[in-house]
Short mmCIF file of N, CA, C and O and ligand atoms in Angstrom, two decimals:
data_model
loop_
_atom_site.label_atom_id
_atom_site.label_comp_id
_atom_site.label_asym_id
_atom_site.label_seq_id
_atom_site.Cartn_x
_atom_site.Cartn_y
_atom_site.Cartn_z
N MET A 1 -63.17 20.10 23.54
CA MET A 1 -63.03 19.48 22.25
C MET A 1 -63.68 18.12 22.30
O MET A 1 -63.61 17.49 23.26
N ALA A 2 -64.21 17.71 21.20
CA ALA A 2 -64.76 16.37 21.17
C ALA A 2 -64.20 15.62 20.00
O ALA A 2 -62.97 15.40 19.97
N PHE A 3 -64.99 15.26 19.05
CA PHE A 3 -64.47 14.44 17.94
C PHE A 3 -63.48 15.25 17.12
O PHE A 3 -63.69 16.45 16.86
N GLU A 4 -62.43 14.58 16.69
CA GLU A 4 -61.35 15.21 15.91
C GLU A 4 -61.03 14.21 14.80
O GLU A 4 -60.82 13.05 15.03
N LYS A 5 -60.82 14.71 13.62
CA LYS A 5 -60.33 13.81 12.50
C LYS A 5 -59.00 13.33 12.82
O LYS A 5 -58.08 14.09 13.09
N ILE A 6 -58.80 11.99 12.75
CA ILE A 6 -57.48 11.44 13.05
C ILE A 6 -56.82 10.79 11.81
O ILE A 6 -55.58 10.78 11.73
N CYS A 7 -57.67 10.41 10.84
CA CYS A 7 -57.10 9.77 9.64
C CYS A 7 -58.19 9.59 8.66
O CYS A 7 -59.37 9.98 8.93
N THR A 8 -57.89 8.94 7.55
CA THR A 8 -58.91 8.56 6.58
C THR A 8 -58.95 6.99 6.48
O THR A 8 -58.00 6.37 6.92
N LEU A 9 -59.96 6.53 5.87
CA LEU A 9 -60.06 5.11 5.69
C LEU A 9 -58.99 4.53 4.78
O LEU A 9 -58.65 3.36 4.83
N ASP A 10 -58.34 5.39 3.96
CA ASP A 10 -57.22 5.00 3.11
C ASP A 10 -55.94 4.80 3.94
O ASP A 10 -55.03 4.17 3.39
N ASP A 11 -55.91 5.28 5.18
CA ASP A 11 -54.69 5.18 5.96
C ASP A 11 -54.60 3.82 6.73
O ASP A 11 -53.52 3.50 7.18
N VAL A 12 -55.72 3.19 6.89
CA VAL A 12 -55.70 1.89 7.64
C VAL A 12 -56.48 0.85 6.89
O VAL A 12 -57.68 0.87 6.80
N TRP A 13 -55.74 -0.06 6.30
CA TRP A 13 -56.40 -1.14 5.43
C TRP A 13 -56.92 -2.23 6.37
O TRP A 13 -56.44 -2.42 7.50
N GLU A 14 -57.92 -2.91 5.93
CA GLU A 14 -58.39 -4.08 6.66
C GLU A 14 -57.30 -5.05 6.98
O GLU A 14 -56.49 -5.44 6.08
N GLY A 15 -57.25 -5.50 8.26
CA GLY A 15 -56.20 -6.40 8.67
C GLY A 15 -54.91 -5.71 9.11
O GLY A 15 -53.90 -6.35 9.38
N ASP A 16 -55.01 -4.38 9.21
CA ASP A 16 -53.79 -3.56 9.53
C ASP A 16 -54.10 -2.60 10.68
O ASP A 16 -55.23 -2.48 11.13
N MET A 17 -53.08 -1.93 11.13
CA MET A 17 -53.27 -0.86 12.13
C MET A 17 -52.23 0.23 11.83
O MET A 17 -51.27 0.09 11.16
N ALA A 18 -52.54 1.43 12.43
CA ALA A 18 -51.66 2.54 12.27
C ALA A 18 -51.81 3.46 13.49
O ALA A 18 -52.83 3.42 14.18
N SER A 19 -50.74 4.18 13.76
CA SER A 19 -50.71 5.03 14.94
C SER A 19 -50.74 6.52 14.54
O SER A 19 -50.10 6.88 13.57
N PHE A 20 -51.57 7.25 15.31
CA PHE A 20 -51.70 8.68 14.99
C PHE A 20 -51.64 9.50 16.33
O PHE A 20 -51.72 8.93 17.39
N GLU A 21 -51.66 10.79 16.14
CA GLU A 21 -51.67 11.69 17.30
C GLU A 21 -52.78 12.72 17.12
O GLU A 21 -52.89 13.27 16.02
N THR A 22 -53.52 12.98 18.18
CA THR A 22 -54.52 14.09 18.12
C THR A 22 -53.79 15.42 18.26
O THR A 22 -52.58 15.44 18.54
N SER A 23 -54.56 16.50 18.12
CA SER A 23 -53.93 17.85 18.21
C SER A 23 -53.35 18.17 19.58
O SER A 23 -52.46 18.97 19.76
N ASP A 24 -53.80 17.39 20.62
CA ASP A 24 -53.26 17.60 21.98
C ASP A 24 -52.18 16.59 22.32
O ASP A 24 -51.72 16.53 23.43
N GLY A 25 -51.74 15.85 21.30
CA GLY A 25 -50.65 14.89 21.50
C GLY A 25 -51.00 13.54 22.01
O GLY A 25 -50.14 12.77 22.37
N THR A 26 -52.32 13.26 22.14
CA THR A 26 -52.75 11.90 22.53
C THR A 26 -52.49 10.89 21.50
O THR A 26 -52.91 11.07 20.33
N GLY A 27 -51.81 9.82 21.81
CA GLY A 27 -51.53 8.77 20.86
C GLY A 27 -52.78 7.87 20.69
O GLY A 27 -53.40 7.48 21.67
N VAL A 28 -53.04 7.55 19.45
CA VAL A 28 -54.24 6.77 19.12
C VAL A 28 -53.85 5.66 18.16
O VAL A 28 -53.21 5.91 17.15
N LEU A 29 -54.16 4.46 18.54
CA LEU A 29 -53.87 3.36 17.64
C LEU A 29 -55.16 2.93 16.95
O LEU A 29 -56.17 2.53 17.63
N VAL A 30 -55.20 3.10 15.67
CA VAL A 30 -56.40 2.71 14.93
C VAL A 30 -56.21 1.33 14.31
O VAL A 30 -55.19 1.04 13.59
N VAL A 31 -57.11 0.40 14.63
CA VAL A 31 -56.99 -0.96 14.23
C VAL A 31 -58.24 -1.37 13.37
O VAL A 31 -59.31 -1.05 13.75
N PHE A 32 -57.95 -1.90 12.23
CA PHE A 32 -59.07 -2.42 11.42
C PHE A 32 -58.88 -3.90 11.22
O PHE A 32 -58.16 -4.39 10.32
N ALA A 33 -59.44 -4.66 12.19
CA ALA A 33 -59.22 -6.10 12.16
C ALA A 33 -59.92 -6.73 11.00
O ALA A 33 -60.98 -6.24 10.51
N SER A 34 -59.34 -7.79 10.51
CA SER A 34 -59.94 -8.52 9.35
C SER A 34 -61.36 -8.95 9.66
O SER A 34 -61.58 -9.58 10.70
N GLY A 35 -62.26 -8.60 8.83
CA GLY A 35 -63.68 -8.97 8.98
C GLY A 35 -64.35 -8.21 10.08
O GLY A 35 -65.49 -8.51 10.39
N GLY A 36 -63.68 -7.28 10.70
CA GLY A 36 -64.21 -6.57 11.82
C GLY A 36 -64.47 -5.12 11.52
O GLY A 36 -64.64 -4.68 10.32
N GLU A 37 -64.56 -4.32 12.54
CA GLU A 37 -64.81 -2.90 12.40
C GLU A 37 -63.58 -2.12 12.84
O GLU A 37 -62.75 -2.66 13.53
N LEU A 38 -63.55 -0.89 12.44
CA LEU A 38 -62.44 -0.08 12.75
C LEU A 38 -62.60 0.44 14.23
O LEU A 38 -63.69 0.89 14.60
N LYS A 39 -61.54 0.34 15.01
CA LYS A 39 -61.55 0.77 16.42
C LYS A 39 -60.34 1.64 16.70
O LYS A 39 -59.35 1.43 16.13
N ALA A 40 -60.48 2.49 17.71
CA ALA A 40 -59.36 3.36 18.12
C ALA A 40 -59.02 3.11 19.60
O ALA A 40 -59.92 3.12 20.48
N PHE A 41 -57.77 2.82 19.86
CA PHE A 41 -57.31 2.47 21.20
C PHE A 41 -56.21 3.42 21.63
O PHE A 41 -55.58 4.08 20.83
N GLN A 42 -55.89 3.37 22.94
CA GLN A 42 -54.78 4.03 23.42
C GLN A 42 -53.52 3.46 22.70
O GLN A 42 -53.54 2.26 22.31
N SER A 43 -52.53 4.31 22.44
CA SER A 43 -51.41 3.80 21.62
C SER A 43 -50.34 3.14 22.43
O SER A 43 -49.50 2.41 21.84
N LEU A 44 -50.27 3.34 23.72
CA LEU A 44 -49.26 2.73 24.56
C LEU A 44 -49.81 1.54 25.33
O LEU A 44 -50.98 1.50 25.87
N CYS A 45 -48.98 0.49 25.48
CA CYS A 45 -49.43 -0.70 26.22
C CYS A 45 -49.63 -0.34 27.63
O CYS A 45 -48.77 0.37 28.27
N PRO A 46 -50.73 -0.84 28.29
CA PRO A 46 -50.96 -0.51 29.68
C PRO A 46 -49.97 -1.18 30.66
O PRO A 46 -49.97 -0.89 31.81
N HIS A 47 -49.21 -2.12 30.20
CA HIS A 47 -48.20 -2.82 31.04
C HIS A 47 -47.04 -1.85 31.41
O HIS A 47 -46.98 -1.43 32.60
N GLN A 48 -46.25 -1.55 30.46
CA GLN A 48 -45.08 -0.67 30.70
C GLN A 48 -44.92 0.41 29.64
O GLN A 48 -43.83 0.98 29.53
N GLY A 49 -45.98 0.68 28.93
CA GLY A 49 -45.97 1.87 28.06
C GLY A 49 -45.25 1.75 26.72
O GLY A 49 -45.00 2.75 26.12
N PHE A 50 -45.01 0.53 26.24
CA PHE A 50 -44.38 0.35 24.93
C PHE A 50 -45.44 0.75 23.85
O PHE A 50 -46.61 0.50 24.04
N GLU A 51 -44.95 1.17 22.73
CA GLU A 51 -45.83 1.47 21.63
C GLU A 51 -46.50 0.24 21.02
O GLU A 51 -45.75 -0.71 20.59
N LEU A 52 -47.81 0.18 21.01
CA LEU A 52 -48.52 -0.94 20.53
C LEU A 52 -48.41 -1.07 18.99
O LEU A 52 -48.58 -2.20 18.46
N ILE A 53 -48.08 -0.04 18.33
CA ILE A 53 -47.93 -0.15 16.87
C ILE A 53 -46.78 -1.10 16.46
O ILE A 53 -46.73 -1.62 15.40
N ASP A 54 -45.87 -1.27 17.38
CA ASP A 54 -44.78 -2.23 17.18
C ASP A 54 -45.18 -3.66 17.45
O ASP A 54 -44.35 -4.55 17.20
N GLY A 55 -46.40 -3.86 17.89
CA GLY A 55 -46.91 -5.18 18.18
C GLY A 55 -47.29 -5.91 16.86
O GLY A 55 -47.15 -5.43 15.80
N LYS A 56 -47.83 -7.08 17.14
CA LYS A 56 -48.25 -8.02 16.03
C LYS A 56 -49.76 -8.16 16.05
O LYS A 56 -50.31 -8.53 17.07
N LEU A 57 -50.37 -7.94 14.93
CA LEU A 57 -51.86 -8.13 14.86
C LEU A 57 -52.09 -9.39 14.03
O LEU A 57 -51.72 -9.53 12.95
N GLU A 58 -52.76 -10.40 14.74
CA GLU A 58 -53.13 -11.62 14.09
C GLU A 58 -54.60 -11.84 14.37
O GLU A 58 -54.98 -12.10 15.54
N GLY A 59 -55.44 -11.78 13.32
CA GLY A 59 -56.82 -11.86 13.45
C GLY A 59 -57.36 -10.81 14.39
O GLY A 59 -57.22 -9.60 14.11
N HIS A 60 -57.96 -11.22 15.53
CA HIS A 60 -58.50 -10.27 16.45
C HIS A 60 -57.56 -9.98 17.64
O HIS A 60 -57.98 -9.38 18.63
N VAL A 61 -56.39 -10.52 17.63
CA VAL A 61 -55.48 -10.44 18.84
C VAL A 61 -54.27 -9.56 18.43
O VAL A 61 -53.58 -9.88 17.52
N LEU A 62 -54.04 -8.60 19.27
CA LEU A 62 -52.88 -7.73 19.17
C LEU A 62 -51.94 -8.14 20.27
O LEU A 62 -52.29 -8.13 21.48
N THR A 63 -50.69 -8.47 19.91
CA THR A 63 -49.70 -8.86 20.88
C THR A 63 -48.61 -7.77 21.01
O THR A 63 -47.98 -7.40 19.99
N CYS A 64 -48.42 -7.26 22.19
CA CYS A 64 -47.35 -6.27 22.48
C CYS A 64 -45.98 -7.01 22.39
O CYS A 64 -45.85 -8.08 22.94
N THR A 65 -45.05 -6.44 21.65
CA THR A 65 -43.75 -7.08 21.43
C THR A 65 -42.93 -7.08 22.65
O THR A 65 -42.03 -7.92 22.82
N ALA A 66 -43.19 -6.19 23.63
CA ALA A 66 -42.30 -6.06 24.80
C ALA A 66 -42.33 -7.27 25.70
O ALA A 66 -41.33 -7.93 25.98
N HIS A 67 -43.54 -7.63 26.16
CA HIS A 67 -43.68 -8.78 27.12
C HIS A 67 -44.89 -9.67 26.74
O HIS A 67 -45.31 -10.42 27.56
N LEU A 68 -45.29 -9.53 25.50
CA LEU A 68 -46.29 -10.42 24.88
C LEU A 68 -47.65 -10.38 25.54
O LEU A 68 -48.41 -11.39 25.46
N TRP A 69 -47.99 -9.30 26.17
CA TRP A 69 -49.41 -9.16 26.61
C TRP A 69 -50.29 -9.11 25.32
O TRP A 69 -49.85 -8.55 24.27
N GLU A 70 -51.49 -9.69 25.44
CA GLU A 70 -52.37 -9.79 24.25
C GLU A 70 -53.70 -9.13 24.57
O GLU A 70 -54.25 -9.23 25.67
N PHE A 71 -54.26 -8.51 23.53
CA PHE A 71 -55.52 -7.83 23.62
C PHE A 71 -56.45 -8.16 22.49
O PHE A 71 -56.00 -8.38 21.33
N ASP A 72 -57.72 -8.23 22.76
CA ASP A 72 -58.75 -8.44 21.71
C ASP A 72 -59.12 -7.16 21.11
O ASP A 72 -59.70 -6.29 21.82
N VAL A 73 -58.84 -6.92 19.84
CA VAL A 73 -59.05 -5.64 19.19
C VAL A 73 -60.56 -5.44 18.86
O VAL A 73 -60.91 -4.41 18.26
N ARG A 74 -61.41 -6.35 19.15
CA ARG A 74 -62.84 -6.08 19.03
C ARG A 74 -63.35 -5.34 20.21
O ARG A 74 -64.34 -4.62 20.10
N SER A 75 -62.68 -5.51 21.35
CA SER A 75 -63.24 -4.92 22.62
C SER A 75 -62.21 -4.16 23.38
O SER A 75 -62.54 -3.30 24.25
N GLY A 76 -60.91 -4.42 23.19
CA GLY A 76 -59.81 -3.84 23.97
C GLY A 76 -59.52 -4.70 25.25
O GLY A 76 -58.54 -4.42 25.98
N LYS A 77 -60.31 -5.72 25.46
CA LYS A 77 -60.10 -6.50 26.69
C LYS A 77 -58.82 -7.39 26.56
O LYS A 77 -58.46 -7.80 25.48
N GLY A 78 -58.24 -7.59 27.74
CA GLY A 78 -57.00 -8.39 27.79
C GLY A 78 -57.39 -9.88 27.48
O GLY A 78 -58.39 -10.42 27.95
N VAL A 79 -56.50 -10.48 26.72
CA VAL A 79 -56.60 -11.92 26.48
C VAL A 79 -55.59 -12.67 27.37
O VAL A 79 -55.95 -13.71 27.97
N ASN A 80 -54.40 -12.09 27.44
CA ASN A 80 -53.38 -12.68 28.33
C ASN A 80 -52.46 -11.56 28.78
O ASN A 80 -51.66 -11.07 27.97
N PRO A 81 -52.55 -11.12 30.00
CA PRO A 81 -53.50 -11.58 31.08
C PRO A 81 -54.87 -11.05 30.82
O PRO A 81 -55.04 -10.04 30.03
N MET A 82 -55.83 -11.61 31.49
CA MET A 82 -57.25 -11.26 31.26
C MET A 82 -57.58 -10.00 32.09
O MET A 82 -58.66 -9.39 31.88
N ASP A 83 -56.81 -9.62 33.18
CA ASP A 83 -57.21 -8.56 34.00
C ASP A 83 -56.60 -7.22 33.51
O ASP A 83 -56.30 -6.36 34.35
N CYS A 84 -56.36 -7.04 32.24
CA CYS A 84 -55.87 -5.79 31.70
C CYS A 84 -56.82 -5.41 30.59
O CYS A 84 -57.70 -6.19 30.16
N ARG A 85 -56.68 -4.22 30.06
CA ARG A 85 -57.50 -3.78 28.93
C ARG A 85 -56.94 -2.54 28.31
O ARG A 85 -56.17 -1.79 28.97
N LEU A 86 -57.38 -2.30 27.12
CA LEU A 86 -57.02 -1.00 26.42
C LEU A 86 -58.20 -0.10 26.44
O LEU A 86 -59.36 -0.50 26.33
N THR A 87 -57.96 1.22 26.59
CA THR A 87 -58.98 2.20 26.45
C THR A 87 -59.42 2.22 24.96
O THR A 87 -58.64 2.27 24.11
N VAL A 88 -60.79 2.20 24.80
CA VAL A 88 -61.36 2.27 23.49
C VAL A 88 -61.91 3.70 23.32
O VAL A 88 -62.73 4.11 24.11
N TYR A 89 -61.43 4.44 22.37
CA TYR A 89 -61.91 5.79 22.22
C TYR A 89 -63.16 5.75 21.25
O TYR A 89 -63.12 5.06 20.29
N PRO A 90 -64.12 6.59 21.63
CA PRO A 90 -65.30 6.74 20.72
C PRO A 90 -64.83 7.07 19.32
O PRO A 90 -63.96 7.94 19.16
N THR A 91 -65.40 6.46 18.32
CA THR A 91 -64.93 6.67 16.89
C THR A 91 -66.20 6.86 16.04
O THR A 91 -67.25 6.29 16.32
N LYS A 92 -66.14 7.64 15.10
CA LYS A 92 -67.16 7.76 14.04
C LYS A 92 -66.47 8.00 12.68
O LYS A 92 -65.42 8.51 12.58
N ILE A 93 -67.20 7.56 11.67
CA ILE A 93 -66.72 7.63 10.31
C ILE A 93 -67.69 8.44 9.53
O ILE A 93 -68.93 8.18 9.57
N GLU A 94 -67.19 9.49 8.88
CA GLU A 94 -68.04 10.39 8.02
C GLU A 94 -67.38 10.38 6.63
O GLU A 94 -66.25 10.93 6.53
N GLY A 95 -68.06 9.81 5.66
CA GLY A 95 -67.46 9.68 4.35
C GLY A 95 -66.21 8.86 4.42
O GLY A 95 -66.29 7.77 4.88
N ASN A 96 -65.06 9.42 4.05
CA ASN A 96 -63.85 8.70 4.14
C ASN A 96 -63.02 9.07 5.35
O ASN A 96 -61.90 8.53 5.54
N ASP A 97 -63.51 9.96 6.22
CA ASP A 97 -62.76 10.41 7.37
C ASP A 97 -63.09 9.71 8.67
O ASP A 97 -64.27 9.39 8.93
N VAL A 98 -62.05 9.54 9.45
CA VAL A 98 -62.23 8.82 10.76
C VAL A 98 -62.03 9.85 11.83
O VAL A 98 -60.98 10.58 11.89
N TYR A 99 -62.92 9.90 12.76
CA TYR A 99 -62.90 10.85 13.86
C TYR A 99 -62.85 10.07 15.21
O TYR A 99 -63.48 9.02 15.33
N VAL A 100 -62.05 10.58 16.12
CA VAL A 100 -62.02 10.00 17.49
C VAL A 100 -62.25 11.12 18.51
O VAL A 100 -62.00 12.28 18.27
N ASP A 101 -62.69 10.68 19.68
CA ASP A 101 -62.86 11.61 20.78
C ASP A 101 -62.09 11.03 21.96
O ASP A 101 -62.44 9.99 22.49
N VAL A 102 -60.99 11.69 22.30
CA VAL A 102 -60.13 11.23 23.35
C VAL A 102 -60.31 11.97 24.65
O VAL A 102 -59.63 11.81 25.62
N THR A 103 -61.41 12.80 24.68
CA THR A 103 -61.58 13.69 25.82
C THR A 103 -62.37 13.07 26.93
O THR A 103 -62.35 13.56 28.07
N LYS A 104 -63.08 11.97 26.70
CA LYS A 104 -63.99 11.43 27.71
C LYS A 104 -63.48 10.24 28.49
O LYS A 104 -64.09 9.82 29.56
N VAL A 105 -62.42 9.61 27.99
CA VAL A 105 -61.83 8.46 28.66
C VAL A 105 -60.26 8.57 28.63
O VAL A 105 -59.74 9.21 27.75
N ALA A 106 -59.68 8.05 29.66
CA ALA A 106 -58.22 8.11 29.86
C ALA A 106 -57.60 6.82 29.51
O ALA A 106 -58.27 5.73 29.77
N PRO A 107 -56.41 6.81 29.04
CA PRO A 107 -55.67 5.52 28.82
C PRO A 107 -55.48 4.76 30.10
O PRO A 107 -55.17 5.41 31.11
N PHE A 108 -55.53 3.47 30.08
CA PHE A 108 -55.18 2.62 31.20
C PHE A 108 -53.67 2.51 31.24
O PHE A 108 -52.96 2.40 30.24
N ASP A 109 -53.16 2.42 32.49
CA ASP A 109 -51.71 2.06 32.65
C ASP A 109 -51.48 1.47 34.00
O ASP A 109 -52.28 1.71 34.89
N SER A 110 -50.49 0.67 34.02
CA SER A 110 -50.10 0.10 35.34
C SER A 110 -48.71 0.38 35.67
O SER A 110 -48.11 -0.21 36.59
N TYR A 111 -48.14 1.29 34.91
CA TYR A 111 -46.66 1.60 35.07
C TYR A 111 -46.38 2.93 35.69
O TYR A 111 -45.28 3.28 36.01
N SER A 112 -47.39 3.80 35.94
CA SER A 112 -47.09 5.12 36.43
C SER A 112 -47.30 5.21 37.94
O SER A 112 -47.76 4.28 38.53
S1 FES B 201 -45.13 -3.16 27.70
FE1 FES B 201 -46.54 -4.34 26.57
S2 FES B 201 -46.47 -6.28 27.45
FE2 FES B 201 -45.12 -5.16 28.63
#
């Protein structure tokens, strides 16, 4: 399996984020940063696996509510600490539909 429709552009407004699941149960966090582009990330924090949808999105920085790790949603790279990152899933938009491919990269974690 490759690209799979995960949502539509109507589901994630600019400046917001939403969590979805692929048909195989992979959690995907879709983030549409203000003034940025739409990106799809692993849905669980790589620190201890808390749901990132419960975090706070401010500009380009997503903060996990559990222990306040921060990620740059333009790249998935860690802001604090800097030696962490989120998996970025390949994404494409066709018309109003958003597709992701979760088959080629695995989520990062430091808790398993
Ligand atoms: S689980 Fe996200 S910062 Fe600890």
